[in-house]
Coordinates of C-alpha atoms in Angstrom, one line a residue:
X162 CA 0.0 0.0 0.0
X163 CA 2.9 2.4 0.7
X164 CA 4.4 2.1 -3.0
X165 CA 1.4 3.2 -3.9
X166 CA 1.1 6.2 -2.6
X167 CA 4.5 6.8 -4.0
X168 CA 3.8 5.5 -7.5
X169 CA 0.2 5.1 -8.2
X170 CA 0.4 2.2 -10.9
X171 CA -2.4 0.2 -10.6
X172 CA -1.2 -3.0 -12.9
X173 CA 1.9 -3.1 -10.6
X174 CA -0.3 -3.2 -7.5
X175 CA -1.9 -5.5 -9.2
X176 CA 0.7 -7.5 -9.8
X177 CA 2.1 -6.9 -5.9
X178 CA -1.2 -8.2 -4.8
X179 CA -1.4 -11.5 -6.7
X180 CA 2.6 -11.7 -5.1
X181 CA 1.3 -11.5 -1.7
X182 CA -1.9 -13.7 -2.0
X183 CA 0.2 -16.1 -3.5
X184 CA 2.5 -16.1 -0.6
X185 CA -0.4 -16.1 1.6
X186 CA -1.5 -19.0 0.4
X187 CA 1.4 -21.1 0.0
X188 CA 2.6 -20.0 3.3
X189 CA -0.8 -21.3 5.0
X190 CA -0.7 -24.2 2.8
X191 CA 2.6 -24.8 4.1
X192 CA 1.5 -24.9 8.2
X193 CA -2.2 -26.5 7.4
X194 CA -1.5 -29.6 9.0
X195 CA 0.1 -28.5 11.9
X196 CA -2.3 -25.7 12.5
X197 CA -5.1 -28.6 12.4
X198 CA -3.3 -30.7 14.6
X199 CA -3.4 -27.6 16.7
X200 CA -7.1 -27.2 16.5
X201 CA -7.1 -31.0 18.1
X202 CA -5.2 -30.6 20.3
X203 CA -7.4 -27.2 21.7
X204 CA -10.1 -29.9 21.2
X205 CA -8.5 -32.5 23.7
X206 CA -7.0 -29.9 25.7
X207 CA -10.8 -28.5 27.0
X208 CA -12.4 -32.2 27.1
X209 CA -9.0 -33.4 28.9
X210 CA -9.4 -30.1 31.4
X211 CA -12.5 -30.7 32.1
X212 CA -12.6 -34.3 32.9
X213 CA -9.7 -33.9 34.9
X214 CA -11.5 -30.9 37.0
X215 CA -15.1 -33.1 37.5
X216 CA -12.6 -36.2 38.7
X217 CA -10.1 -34.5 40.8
X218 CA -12.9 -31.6 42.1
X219 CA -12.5 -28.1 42.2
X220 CA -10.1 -27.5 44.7
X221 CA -7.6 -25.0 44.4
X222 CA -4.5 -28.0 44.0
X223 CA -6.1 -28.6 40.9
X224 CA -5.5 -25.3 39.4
X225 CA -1.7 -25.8 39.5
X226 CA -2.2 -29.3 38.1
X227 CA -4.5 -27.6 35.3
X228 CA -1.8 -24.6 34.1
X229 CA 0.4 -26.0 31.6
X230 CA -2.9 -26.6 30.0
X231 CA -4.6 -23.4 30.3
X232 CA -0.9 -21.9 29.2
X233 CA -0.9 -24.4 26.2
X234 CA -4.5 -23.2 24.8
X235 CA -4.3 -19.5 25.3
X236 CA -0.7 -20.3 23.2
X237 CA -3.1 -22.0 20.2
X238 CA -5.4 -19.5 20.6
X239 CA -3.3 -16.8 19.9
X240 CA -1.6 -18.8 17.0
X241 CA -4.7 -18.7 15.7
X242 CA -6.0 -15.0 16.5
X243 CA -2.9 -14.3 14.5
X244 CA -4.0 -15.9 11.6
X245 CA -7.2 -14.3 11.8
X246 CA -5.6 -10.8 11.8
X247 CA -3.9 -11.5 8.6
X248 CA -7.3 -12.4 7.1
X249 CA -8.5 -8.9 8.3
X250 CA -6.4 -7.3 7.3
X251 CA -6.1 -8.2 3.9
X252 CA -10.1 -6.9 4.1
X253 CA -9.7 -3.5 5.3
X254 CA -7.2 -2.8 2.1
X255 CA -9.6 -2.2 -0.4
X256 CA -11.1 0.6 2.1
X257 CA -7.7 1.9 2.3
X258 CA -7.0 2.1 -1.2
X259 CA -10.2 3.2 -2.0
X260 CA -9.4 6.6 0.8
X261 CA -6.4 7.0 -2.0
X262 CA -6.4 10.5 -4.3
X263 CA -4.5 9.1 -7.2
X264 CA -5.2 12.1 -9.0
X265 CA -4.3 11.9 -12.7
X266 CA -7.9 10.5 -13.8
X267 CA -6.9 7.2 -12.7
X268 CA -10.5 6.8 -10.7
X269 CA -11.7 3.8 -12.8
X270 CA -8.1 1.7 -12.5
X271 CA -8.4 2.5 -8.5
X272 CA -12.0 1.0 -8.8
X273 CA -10.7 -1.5 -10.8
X274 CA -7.8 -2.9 -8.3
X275 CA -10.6 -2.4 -5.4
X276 CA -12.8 -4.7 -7.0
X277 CA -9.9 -7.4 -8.0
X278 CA -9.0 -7.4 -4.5
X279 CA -11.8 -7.5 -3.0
X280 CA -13.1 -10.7 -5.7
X281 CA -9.2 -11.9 -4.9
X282 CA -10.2 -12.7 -0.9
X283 CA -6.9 -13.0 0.0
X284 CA -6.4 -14.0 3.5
X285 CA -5.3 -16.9 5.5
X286 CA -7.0 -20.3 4.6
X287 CA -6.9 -23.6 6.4
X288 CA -8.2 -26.4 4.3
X289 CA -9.3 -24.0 1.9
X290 CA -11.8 -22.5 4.8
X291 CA -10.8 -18.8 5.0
X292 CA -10.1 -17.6 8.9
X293 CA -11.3 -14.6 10.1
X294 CA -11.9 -13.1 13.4
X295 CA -15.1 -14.1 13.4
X296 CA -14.6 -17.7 12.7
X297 CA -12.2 -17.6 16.4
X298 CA -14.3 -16.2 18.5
X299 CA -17.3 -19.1 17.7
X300 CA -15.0 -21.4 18.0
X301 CA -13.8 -19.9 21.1
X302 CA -17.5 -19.2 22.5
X303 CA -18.4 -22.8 21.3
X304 CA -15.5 -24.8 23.3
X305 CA -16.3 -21.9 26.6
X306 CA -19.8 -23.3 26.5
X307 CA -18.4 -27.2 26.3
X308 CA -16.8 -26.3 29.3
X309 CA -18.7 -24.3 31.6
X310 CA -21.1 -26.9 31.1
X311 CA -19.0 -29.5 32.1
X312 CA -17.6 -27.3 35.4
X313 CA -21.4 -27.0 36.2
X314 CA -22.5 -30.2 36.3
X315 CA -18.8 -30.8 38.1
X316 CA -20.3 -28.8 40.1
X317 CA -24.1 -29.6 40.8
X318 CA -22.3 -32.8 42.1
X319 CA -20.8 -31.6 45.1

């Protein structure tokens, strides 16, 4: 976005964003499985958590014996609220290029590259399911809901 400001040629922006959705993809091609095995292991991190906390009880003891786990999923969480801020932000630049005065009569090009990047939905994909911001937080919300369940009924049994 900076070069162009400098120089506003819209084929070579074009060109500099099929570079960088290109990279974007091969990049999250290249971590897909281990970003999935991730995901899993969030998966059997919350059921494991929570088993362990309805068999041991809720005494505080079992909080210490519960932290490398807690530690490990806010560390896969932010992996993947990372990814999700890539995603966003590849949304917000046709907005920001868009705010651009190019100038020289070059109003249809800029609406041009706007609409190739925004058809383009460049981003980060896993399994060739874009993740956004949004897409975290249910997943987030979803899992928080598996376990305060669980804790309750952990609980209700007391």
């Amino acid at each position: 976005c900076y070069r162009l400001v400098i120089d506003p040629s819209m084929a070579e922006a074009m060109q500099d964003w099929n570079v960088l959705q290109a990279l974007l993809r091969r990049a999250a091609g290249s971590v897909e499985l281990a970003l999935i095995i991730l995901l899993a292991m969030m998966a059997w991190l919350v059921a494991a958590f929570s088993l362990d906390y309805v068999g041991l009880g809720s005494r505080l003891s079992t909080f210490r014996l519960q932290l490398p786990r807690i530690l490990m999923l806010c560390g896969v969480l932010r992996v993947f609220i990372t990814a999700a801020g890539v995603t966003d932000k590849c949304a917000r630049v046709p907005s920001l290029i868009n705010s651009f005065s190019c100038g020289n009569g070059n109003d249809r090009e800029q609406q041009h590259l706007v609409q190739f990047i925004v058809s383009s939905e460049a981003g980060f994909y896993i399994s060739n399911v874009r993740v956004s911001m949004g897409m975290v937080m249910k997943f987030m919300y979803l899992w928080s809901v598996v376990l305060f369940a669980i804790v309750g009924k952990g609980l209700s049994k007391m």
